[in-house]
């Protein structure tokens, strides 16, 4: 299968090259040339366990990787999850389930994609006989998940910049207490934006970028979207057959990567009734789905920090589908959006989407209420999903992070502090971080000294 850029000014690529490239050279995002139809495979998929299901799904896309190799890469990607179902579907009440996506090594759903991406990168290093240096800036979950996707993998090194003193103590420990030789947690003297700005300059230096074979960690990689389709499929297959046609997946949303994967799966012939985009107070997507207008906002830090976004970076893929795959129109939309900070859609798949917004005060109240009504503890991101459940549907709320990652918010809401053994273990391990200035020169010097050659 080949993959095209949403902006249409770049040659199509095979799966491995599209994954290695990340952002297309024309500034677009990669998508399959045509979407496969799985409707005839669903009965056959029912008996598969999670890694087998993931393999059967991905092999349709990753046609340039020999099937046995792909099977091993996929299988290795789901060995570090601490629940036998990998993505655990739990009933809470009639017509209400949670899909727990936090059983991976960093206790958030990003592990589903980044464990696989780490294995795909390491595979490319072996095939090409080359090393790879991965570089990214994070304000939280993505950095930790990316580090745990690559830690200890031969031929790779990962450099993650984060604002010193401005990520949660547990998130910092997840990045700095790995003990791995190929992981460099860089505590930047400045804000997340300072780190991001310096990073962009380092990536803009073509000679430096090529010399170190730098690759970016970001939420737009093709492999991330495809890996995320699989847990929707797995959840759908585990529901009683009489409920499957009425499913509404409720997705705590920031960059629109997670919910986009579910929606693309629906387009591949899985009869999912709908999706609810659950935002926090940073509600540009709620605004879009209620008014049709997509506009940038200012970011207001919330209790659900991984959903604090200004622009939903995966949204361009959805735009491509909304304009019927017309790349010239995607470019026009993105131009208007970049120039004015807004764009109004005439038509998109409104029938599949609804949305909600949840303020910080409501997040706290929902955590209390869900605990009281169902004896279940949700993290602040997942809490946004419990706003306005649809009584006419079978609601499946995606639990995107473990409550144990947010002990302070949970304690304030219910007087209990959830814990997790992996987080407890981190507390006794040494923090290894490198303090650096938020300048391109400081970053280049550090990478020169520590990159995989
Ligand atoms: C990243 C993240 C989200 C947002 O996911 P998107 O794919 O950016 O929409 C929600 N919850 C948690 C816990 C996250 O880490």
Short mmCIF file of C-alpha atoms and ligand atoms in Angstrom, two decimals:
data_model
loop_
_atom_site.label_atom_id
_atom_site.label_comp_id
_atom_site.label_asym_id
_atom_site.label_seq_id
_atom_site.Cartn_x
_atom_site.Cartn_y
_atom_site.Cartn_z
CA UNK A 1 0.00 0.00 0.00
CA UNK A 2 1.12 3.56 -0.71
CA UNK A 3 0.62 6.69 1.38
CA UNK A 4 -0.02 10.19 0.08
CA UNK A 5 0.42 13.60 1.64
CA UNK A 6 -2.70 15.60 2.48
CA UNK A 7 -1.11 18.51 0.57
CA UNK A 8 -0.44 16.43 -2.55
CA UNK A 9 2.94 17.94 -3.47
CA UNK A 10 5.14 15.03 -2.43
CA UNK A 11 5.54 11.59 -4.05
CA UNK A 12 3.61 8.72 -2.45
CA UNK A 13 5.66 6.47 -0.15
CA UNK A 14 5.49 2.93 1.20
CA UNK A 15 4.63 2.37 4.85
CA UNK A 16 8.17 2.25 6.27
CA UNK A 17 9.29 5.40 4.46
CA UNK A 18 6.14 7.29 5.44
CA UNK A 19 6.72 6.30 9.08
CA UNK A 20 10.39 7.27 8.94
CA UNK A 21 9.54 10.62 7.33
CA UNK A 22 6.86 11.72 9.82
CA UNK A 23 5.79 15.10 8.51
CA UNK A 24 5.69 15.08 4.67
CA UNK A 25 8.18 17.45 2.95
CA UNK A 26 5.29 19.57 1.60
CA UNK A 27 4.09 20.15 5.17
CA UNK A 28 1.22 17.65 4.88
CA UNK A 29 0.39 14.47 6.79
CA UNK A 30 0.49 10.95 5.35
CA UNK A 31 -2.71 8.97 4.70
CA UNK A 32 -3.43 5.67 2.91
CA UNK A 33 -4.13 6.23 -0.80
CA UNK A 34 -7.34 4.28 -0.38
CA UNK A 35 -8.88 2.93 2.81
CA UNK A 36 -9.26 -0.85 2.98
CA UNK A 37 -12.63 -2.43 3.80
CA UNK A 38 -12.59 -4.77 6.79
CA UNK A 39 -16.32 -5.48 6.91
CA UNK A 40 -15.80 -8.99 5.54
CA UNK A 41 -13.05 -9.77 8.10
CA UNK A 42 -14.85 -8.97 11.33
CA UNK A 43 -16.15 -12.49 12.01
CA UNK A 44 -12.67 -13.90 11.46
CA UNK A 45 -11.14 -11.27 13.79
CA UNK A 46 -13.37 -12.20 16.74
CA UNK A 47 -11.19 -15.02 18.03
CA UNK A 48 -7.88 -13.11 17.88
CA UNK A 49 -6.00 -11.80 20.89
CA UNK A 50 -4.80 -8.18 20.87
CA UNK A 51 -1.34 -8.61 19.26
CA UNK A 52 -2.75 -10.97 16.60
CA UNK A 53 -5.56 -8.54 15.82
CA UNK A 54 -3.07 -5.70 15.56
CA UNK A 55 -0.92 -7.74 13.18
CA UNK A 56 -3.88 -8.69 10.96
CA UNK A 57 -4.90 -5.04 10.79
CA UNK A 58 -1.46 -3.55 10.16
CA UNK A 59 -0.36 -6.09 7.56
CA UNK A 60 -2.88 -4.57 5.15
CA UNK A 61 -0.99 -1.26 5.40
CA UNK A 62 2.62 -2.30 6.08
CA UNK A 63 2.96 -4.32 2.89
CA UNK A 64 6.68 -3.50 2.63
CA UNK A 65 7.54 -5.38 5.84
CA UNK A 66 7.66 -9.19 5.55
CA UNK A 67 4.65 -10.60 7.46
CA UNK A 68 6.69 -12.69 9.90
CA UNK A 69 8.84 -9.67 10.75
CA UNK A 70 5.78 -7.50 11.24
CA UNK A 71 4.19 -10.15 13.44
CA UNK A 72 7.28 -10.13 15.69
CA UNK A 73 7.45 -6.32 15.84
CA UNK A 74 3.80 -6.09 16.81
CA UNK A 75 4.02 -8.89 19.33
CA UNK A 76 7.08 -7.29 21.00
CA UNK A 77 5.19 -3.99 21.25
CA UNK A 78 2.50 -5.33 23.58
CA UNK A 79 4.60 -7.38 26.02
CA UNK A 80 5.01 -4.54 28.53
CA UNK A 81 1.31 -4.06 29.27
CA UNK A 82 0.10 -5.23 32.66
CA UNK A 83 -3.39 -6.41 31.67
CA UNK A 84 -3.91 -9.66 29.71
CA UNK A 85 -6.41 -7.97 27.35
CA UNK A 86 -3.94 -5.08 26.68
CA UNK A 87 -6.95 -2.77 26.07
CA UNK A 88 -9.38 -3.75 28.85
CA UNK A 89 -13.10 -3.19 28.27
CA UNK A 90 -14.96 -2.87 31.59
CA UNK A 91 -18.74 -2.59 32.00
CA UNK A 92 -19.79 0.09 34.52
CA UNK A 93 -23.57 0.15 34.05
CA UNK A 94 -26.19 -0.62 31.43
CA UNK A 95 -25.02 0.88 28.12
CA UNK A 96 -21.82 2.18 29.71
CA UNK A 97 -18.30 0.81 29.42
CA UNK A 98 -14.79 2.14 29.93
CA UNK A 99 -12.01 1.10 27.60
CA UNK A 100 -8.87 1.20 29.76
CA UNK A 101 -5.95 2.29 27.60
CA UNK A 102 -3.53 2.86 30.48
CA UNK A 103 -2.00 -0.56 31.05
CA UNK A 104 1.21 0.21 29.16
CA UNK A 105 4.59 1.21 30.65
CA UNK A 106 3.81 4.94 31.09
CA UNK A 107 0.15 4.41 32.10
CA UNK A 108 -1.37 6.45 29.26
CA UNK A 109 -2.83 5.54 25.88
CA UNK A 110 0.15 6.93 23.96
CA UNK A 111 2.00 3.71 24.78
CA UNK A 112 -0.16 1.83 22.25
CA UNK A 113 1.38 3.78 19.39
CA UNK A 114 4.81 4.63 20.77
CA UNK A 115 5.77 1.11 21.81
CA UNK A 116 5.10 0.08 18.21
CA UNK A 117 6.83 3.13 16.75
CA UNK A 118 9.94 2.35 18.84
CA UNK A 119 10.03 -1.16 17.40
CA UNK A 120 9.52 0.13 13.86
CA UNK A 121 12.40 2.60 14.24
CA UNK A 122 14.70 -0.10 15.65
CA UNK A 123 13.71 -2.39 12.76
CA UNK A 124 14.64 0.30 10.24
CA UNK A 125 18.01 0.76 11.91
CA UNK A 126 18.71 -2.97 11.51
CA UNK A 127 17.54 -3.14 7.89
CA UNK A 128 19.46 -0.06 6.78
CA UNK A 129 22.47 -0.57 9.00
CA UNK A 130 22.02 3.00 10.28
CA UNK A 131 21.44 4.63 13.61
CA UNK A 132 18.65 7.07 14.40
CA UNK A 133 18.46 9.96 16.87
CA UNK A 134 15.01 10.93 18.00
CA UNK A 135 14.38 14.41 19.29
CA UNK A 136 11.30 16.02 20.78
CA UNK A 137 9.95 18.55 23.25
CA UNK A 138 7.21 17.64 25.67
CA UNK A 139 5.06 19.14 28.35
CA UNK A 140 4.19 15.67 29.65
CA UNK A 141 2.85 12.33 28.41
CA UNK A 142 4.25 12.17 24.89
CA UNK A 143 7.85 12.49 26.02
CA UNK A 144 7.54 9.75 28.62
CA UNK A 145 5.78 7.40 26.19
CA UNK A 146 8.36 8.08 23.45
CA UNK A 147 11.23 7.41 25.86
CA UNK A 148 9.68 4.11 26.93
CA UNK A 149 9.17 3.17 23.28
CA UNK A 150 12.90 3.51 22.57
CA UNK A 151 14.71 2.84 25.79
CA UNK A 152 17.49 0.32 25.49
CA UNK A 153 16.89 -0.25 21.74
CA UNK A 154 20.21 -0.71 19.92
CA UNK A 155 21.10 1.87 17.27
CA UNK A 156 18.78 4.51 18.70
CA UNK A 157 19.10 7.45 21.06
CA UNK A 158 16.33 9.72 22.26
CA UNK A 159 16.58 13.31 23.45
CA UNK A 160 13.52 14.78 25.14
CA UNK A 161 13.40 18.44 26.15
CA UNK A 162 11.03 19.54 28.86
CA UNK A 163 10.63 22.76 30.85
CA UNK A 164 12.50 22.28 34.13
CA UNK A 165 10.15 22.41 37.11
CA UNK A 166 7.03 22.61 34.95
CA UNK A 167 6.07 18.98 34.38
CA UNK A 168 4.49 16.92 37.14
CA UNK A 169 6.96 15.16 39.48
CA UNK A 170 5.72 11.73 38.37
CA UNK A 171 6.03 12.61 34.70
CA UNK A 172 9.57 13.83 35.33
CA UNK A 173 10.42 10.55 37.03
CA UNK A 174 9.02 8.56 34.11
CA UNK A 175 11.45 10.41 31.83
CA UNK A 176 14.50 10.61 34.07
CA UNK A 177 14.56 7.37 36.10
CA UNK A 178 14.86 4.90 33.22
CA UNK A 179 18.48 3.92 33.85
CA UNK A 180 18.87 3.50 30.05
CA UNK A 181 22.08 4.64 28.34
CA UNK A 182 20.32 5.83 25.17
CA UNK A 183 17.84 8.14 26.91
CA UNK A 184 18.62 11.81 27.50
CA UNK A 185 16.11 13.84 29.47
CA UNK A 186 17.00 17.49 28.96
CA UNK A 187 15.61 19.88 31.54
CA UNK A 188 15.43 23.20 29.76
CA UNK A 189 15.84 26.46 31.56
CA UNK A 190 12.65 28.15 30.25
CA UNK A 191 9.07 27.38 29.23
CA UNK A 192 7.74 24.69 26.92
CA UNK A 193 7.47 27.29 24.14
CA UNK A 194 11.14 28.25 24.59
CA UNK A 195 12.12 24.60 24.22
CA UNK A 196 9.85 24.19 21.20
CA UNK A 197 11.25 27.28 19.48
CA UNK A 198 14.86 26.19 19.94
CA UNK A 199 13.97 22.69 18.76
CA UNK A 200 12.43 24.01 15.56
CA UNK A 201 15.66 25.80 14.77
CA UNK A 202 17.70 22.65 15.35
CA UNK A 203 15.38 20.76 12.96
CA UNK A 204 15.63 23.59 10.46
CA UNK A 205 19.41 23.08 10.21
CA UNK A 206 19.43 20.58 7.31
CA UNK A 207 23.12 19.73 7.55
CA UNK A 208 22.86 18.97 11.28
CA UNK A 209 19.64 17.08 10.81
CA UNK A 210 21.08 14.85 8.09
CA UNK A 211 24.39 14.30 9.86
CA UNK A 212 22.68 12.90 12.97
CA UNK A 213 19.75 11.28 11.14
CA UNK A 214 17.39 13.21 13.43
CA UNK A 215 13.78 12.15 13.61
CA UNK A 216 10.97 14.00 15.39
CA UNK A 217 8.64 12.76 18.09
CA UNK A 218 5.24 14.17 17.36
CA UNK A 219 1.63 13.24 17.32
CA UNK A 220 1.21 13.20 13.56
CA UNK A 221 3.16 10.06 12.63
CA UNK A 222 1.17 7.73 10.38
CA UNK A 223 2.07 4.70 12.53
CA UNK A 224 0.50 6.32 15.58
CA UNK A 225 -2.86 6.79 13.92
CA UNK A 226 -2.93 3.24 12.54
CA UNK A 227 -1.84 1.64 15.82
CA UNK A 228 -4.66 3.50 17.56
CA UNK A 229 -7.32 2.11 15.20
CA UNK A 230 -6.75 -1.32 16.71
CA UNK A 231 -8.12 -0.72 20.20
CA UNK A 232 -11.37 0.59 18.77
CA UNK A 233 -11.62 -2.57 16.70
CA UNK A 234 -10.76 -4.76 19.69
CA UNK A 235 -13.38 -3.04 21.87
CA UNK A 236 -16.05 -3.32 19.17
CA UNK A 237 -15.35 -7.06 18.79
CA UNK A 238 -15.63 -7.63 22.55
CA UNK A 239 -19.06 -6.05 22.89
CA UNK A 240 -22.15 -8.28 22.84
CA UNK A 241 -23.30 -8.50 19.18
CA UNK A 242 -26.64 -6.82 20.02
CA UNK A 243 -24.83 -3.70 21.27
CA UNK A 244 -22.27 -3.26 18.51
CA UNK A 245 -24.45 -1.27 16.12
CA UNK A 246 -25.25 1.32 18.77
CA UNK A 247 -21.76 2.17 19.96
CA UNK A 248 -20.67 5.71 20.60
CA UNK A 249 -17.01 5.99 21.50
CA UNK A 250 -16.35 8.89 23.86
CA UNK A 251 -12.84 10.22 23.38
CA UNK A 252 -11.00 12.71 25.65
CA UNK A 253 -9.43 14.82 22.93
CA UNK A 254 -6.51 17.21 22.44
CA UNK A 255 -4.68 16.92 19.12
CA UNK A 256 -7.46 14.87 17.52
CA UNK A 257 -5.14 11.89 16.93
CA UNK A 258 -7.02 9.41 19.07
CA UNK A 259 -10.55 10.09 17.83
CA UNK A 260 -9.38 10.41 14.22
CA UNK A 261 -8.14 6.80 14.40
CA UNK A 262 -11.58 5.60 15.53
CA UNK A 263 -13.33 7.56 12.82
CA UNK A 264 -11.00 6.19 10.13
CA UNK A 265 -11.78 2.67 11.35
CA UNK A 266 -15.48 3.41 10.87
CA UNK A 267 -14.65 4.46 7.28
CA UNK A 268 -12.97 1.05 6.89
CA UNK A 269 -16.25 -0.78 7.27
CA UNK A 270 -16.63 -1.22 11.04
CA UNK A 271 -20.19 -0.16 11.89
CA UNK A 272 -19.56 2.27 14.75
CA UNK A 273 -22.52 4.59 15.29
CA UNK A 274 -20.65 7.66 16.42
CA UNK A 275 -17.96 9.48 18.34
CA UNK A 276 -18.04 12.11 21.00
CA UNK A 277 -15.15 14.51 21.10
CA UNK A 278 -14.71 15.37 24.78
CA UNK A 279 -12.60 18.48 25.33
CA UNK A 280 -11.53 20.28 28.47
CA UNK A 281 -11.80 24.07 28.75
CA UNK A 282 -9.52 24.36 25.71
CA UNK A 283 -12.45 23.74 23.44
CA UNK A 284 -11.53 24.59 19.85
CA UNK A 285 -12.86 21.21 18.71
CA UNK A 286 -16.09 21.54 20.69
CA UNK A 287 -16.50 24.92 19.04
CA UNK A 288 -15.89 23.34 15.64
CA UNK A 289 -18.39 20.52 16.07
CA UNK A 290 -21.09 22.85 17.36
CA UNK A 291 -20.59 25.77 14.93
CA UNK A 292 -18.55 24.48 11.96
CA UNK A 293 -15.85 27.07 12.64
CA UNK A 294 -12.28 25.92 13.32
CA UNK A 295 -10.29 28.63 15.06
CA UNK A 296 -7.13 28.86 17.13
CA UNK A 297 -7.48 29.72 20.76
CA UNK A 298 -5.24 30.73 23.60
CA UNK A 299 -4.19 27.84 25.83
CA UNK A 300 -5.46 27.89 29.40
CA UNK A 301 -3.67 25.30 31.56
CA UNK A 302 -6.18 22.81 32.96
CA UNK A 303 -6.44 19.79 35.26
CA UNK A 304 -6.23 17.62 32.11
CA UNK A 305 -2.91 18.98 30.76
CA UNK A 306 -2.46 16.52 27.90
CA UNK A 307 -5.55 18.02 26.28
CA UNK A 308 -4.33 21.63 26.60
CA UNK A 309 -3.86 22.44 22.93
CA UNK A 310 -4.18 25.43 20.72
CA UNK A 311 -4.25 23.78 17.29
CA UNK A 312 -5.30 20.14 16.82
CA UNK A 313 -2.34 18.94 14.77
CA UNK A 314 -4.06 15.82 13.36
CA UNK A 315 -7.05 17.76 12.17
CA UNK A 316 -5.56 18.24 8.71
CA UNK A 317 -6.20 14.54 8.00
CA UNK A 318 -9.86 15.04 8.76
CA UNK A 319 -9.92 18.11 6.50
CA UNK A 320 -8.55 16.00 3.64
CA UNK A 321 -11.52 13.64 3.95
CA UNK A 322 -13.96 16.53 4.41
CA UNK A 323 -12.92 18.07 1.07
CA UNK A 324 -13.11 14.74 -0.75
CA UNK A 325 -9.36 14.16 -0.94
CA UNK A 326 -8.73 17.33 -2.94
CA UNK A 327 -5.18 18.32 -1.94
CA UNK A 328 -5.43 21.76 -3.56
CA UNK A 329 -8.40 22.52 -1.32
CA UNK A 330 -6.53 21.24 1.75
CA UNK A 331 -3.73 23.65 0.91
CA UNK A 332 -6.22 26.50 0.52
CA UNK A 333 -7.88 25.68 3.85
CA UNK A 334 -4.53 25.53 5.64
CA UNK A 335 -3.43 28.80 4.03
CA UNK A 336 -6.59 30.56 5.17
CA UNK A 337 -6.25 29.02 8.59
CA UNK A 338 -2.62 30.07 8.95
CA UNK A 339 -3.32 33.60 7.77
CA UNK A 340 -6.47 34.28 9.78
CA UNK A 341 -6.49 31.68 12.56
CA UNK A 342 -9.91 30.44 11.47
CA UNK A 343 -11.79 28.49 8.83
CA UNK A 344 -15.48 27.67 8.48
CA UNK A 345 -16.52 24.31 7.05
CA UNK A 346 -19.53 23.91 4.81
CA UNK A 347 -19.82 20.19 5.25
CA UNK A 348 -18.12 17.38 7.11
CA UNK A 349 -19.29 14.13 8.66
CA UNK A 350 -21.53 15.77 11.29
CA UNK A 351 -23.64 12.65 11.58
CA UNK A 352 -20.76 10.74 13.22
CA UNK A 353 -19.71 13.39 15.73
CA UNK A 354 -20.95 15.13 18.80
CA UNK A 355 -18.85 17.05 21.31
CA UNK A 356 -18.69 18.37 24.86
CA UNK A 357 -16.58 20.76 26.89
CA UNK A 358 -15.66 20.23 30.54
CA UNK A 359 -14.28 22.93 32.85
CA UNK A 360 -11.84 22.23 35.68
CA UNK A 361 -14.60 22.61 38.28
CA UNK A 362 -16.67 20.03 36.39
CA UNK A 363 -13.72 17.65 36.11
CA UNK A 364 -13.44 17.58 39.90
CA UNK A 365 -17.19 17.04 40.33
CA UNK A 366 -17.25 14.26 37.74
CA UNK A 367 -14.40 12.38 39.45
CA UNK A 368 -16.42 12.49 42.68
CA UNK A 369 -19.66 11.44 40.98
CA UNK A 370 -18.20 8.56 38.95
CA UNK A 371 -16.56 7.21 42.08
CA UNK A 372 -19.82 7.46 44.02
CA UNK A 373 -22.07 6.01 41.28
CA UNK A 374 -19.88 3.25 39.89
CA UNK A 375 -17.10 2.75 42.45
CA UNK A 376 -14.66 3.62 39.67
CA UNK A 377 -11.82 6.15 39.70
CA UNK A 378 -11.21 8.18 36.54
CA UNK A 379 -8.24 10.42 35.83
CA UNK A 380 -8.92 14.10 34.96
CA UNK A 381 -8.71 13.47 31.17
CA UNK A 382 -11.09 10.53 31.26
CA UNK A 383 -13.43 12.54 33.50
CA UNK A 384 -14.16 14.83 30.53
CA UNK A 385 -15.65 11.80 28.79
CA UNK A 386 -18.30 11.37 31.49
CA UNK A 387 -19.93 14.68 30.65
CA UNK A 388 -23.40 14.15 29.09
CA UNK A 389 -23.54 10.45 28.26
CA UNK A 390 -25.93 9.68 25.42
CA UNK A 391 -28.87 7.61 26.76
CA UNK A 392 -29.71 6.33 23.28
CA UNK A 393 -26.33 4.76 22.65
CA UNK A 394 -23.94 2.22 24.12
CA UNK A 395 -21.32 4.59 25.49
CA UNK A 396 -17.72 3.38 25.51
CA UNK A 397 -15.57 5.98 27.28
CA UNK A 398 -11.87 5.76 26.49
CA UNK A 399 -9.82 5.96 29.69
CA UNK A 400 -6.69 7.65 28.38
CA UNK A 401 -4.58 7.73 31.55
CA UNK A 402 -4.37 5.96 34.88
CA UNK A 403 -5.69 7.95 37.85
CA UNK A 404 -2.44 7.05 39.65
CA UNK A 405 -0.67 9.64 37.48
CA UNK A 406 -2.74 12.44 39.04
CA UNK A 407 -2.75 11.73 42.79
CA UNK A 408 -3.35 15.35 43.88
CA UNK A 409 -6.45 15.93 41.75
CA UNK A 410 -7.92 12.57 42.74
CA UNK A 411 -7.26 13.07 46.44
CA UNK A 412 -8.94 16.47 46.33
CA UNK A 413 -12.03 14.93 44.71
CA UNK A 414 -12.53 11.68 46.63
CA UNK A 415 -10.10 11.74 49.56
CA UNK A 416 -8.20 8.70 48.27
CA UNK A 417 -4.88 8.54 46.50
CA UNK A 418 -4.62 5.89 43.81
CA UNK A 419 -1.17 4.35 43.34
CA UNK A 420 0.48 2.06 40.84
CA UNK A 421 3.45 -0.22 41.52
CA UNK A 422 5.43 1.12 38.56
CA UNK A 423 5.12 4.69 39.86
CA UNK A 424 6.00 3.62 43.39
CA UNK A 425 9.12 1.87 42.06
CA UNK A 426 10.21 5.08 40.33
CA UNK A 427 10.31 6.96 43.62
CA UNK A 428 13.31 4.99 44.82
CA UNK A 429 15.31 5.40 41.60
CA UNK A 430 17.86 8.09 40.83
CA UNK A 431 16.81 11.01 38.65
CA UNK A 432 19.23 11.48 35.77
CA UNK A 433 18.65 14.71 33.89
CA UNK A 434 20.78 17.17 32.01
CA UNK A 435 20.10 20.86 32.54
CA UNK A 436 20.56 22.89 29.40
CA UNK A 437 19.81 26.38 28.13
CA UNK A 438 16.88 26.84 25.75
CA UNK A 439 19.11 27.80 22.84
CA UNK A 440 19.76 25.98 19.56
CA UNK A 441 23.52 26.19 20.21
CA UNK A 442 23.25 24.44 23.57
CA UNK A 443 21.08 21.72 22.06
CA UNK A 444 23.34 21.14 19.09
CA UNK A 445 26.37 20.87 21.37
CA UNK A 446 24.61 18.31 23.58
CA UNK A 447 23.50 16.20 20.63
CA UNK A 448 26.95 16.36 19.04
CA UNK A 449 28.39 14.95 22.24
CA UNK A 450 25.80 12.21 22.89
CA UNK A 451 24.21 11.11 19.59
CA UNK A 452 24.38 7.52 18.31
CA UNK A 453 27.01 7.62 15.57
C1 LIG B 1 -2.42 12.86 24.61
C2 LIG B 1 -3.54 12.64 25.57
C3 LIG B 1 -4.87 12.97 25.24
C4 LIG B 1 -5.23 13.65 23.92
O1 LIG B 1 -5.11 12.77 22.81
P1 LIG B 1 -5.10 13.36 21.32
O2 LIG B 1 -4.74 12.21 20.44
O3 LIG B 1 -4.07 14.44 21.31
O4 LIG B 1 -6.47 13.88 21.03
C5 LIG B 1 -5.87 12.68 26.16
N1 LIG B 1 -5.59 12.11 27.36
C6 LIG B 1 -4.32 11.79 27.70
C7 LIG B 1 -4.08 11.20 29.04
C8 LIG B 1 -3.25 12.03 26.83
O5 LIG B 1 -1.99 11.70 27.20
#
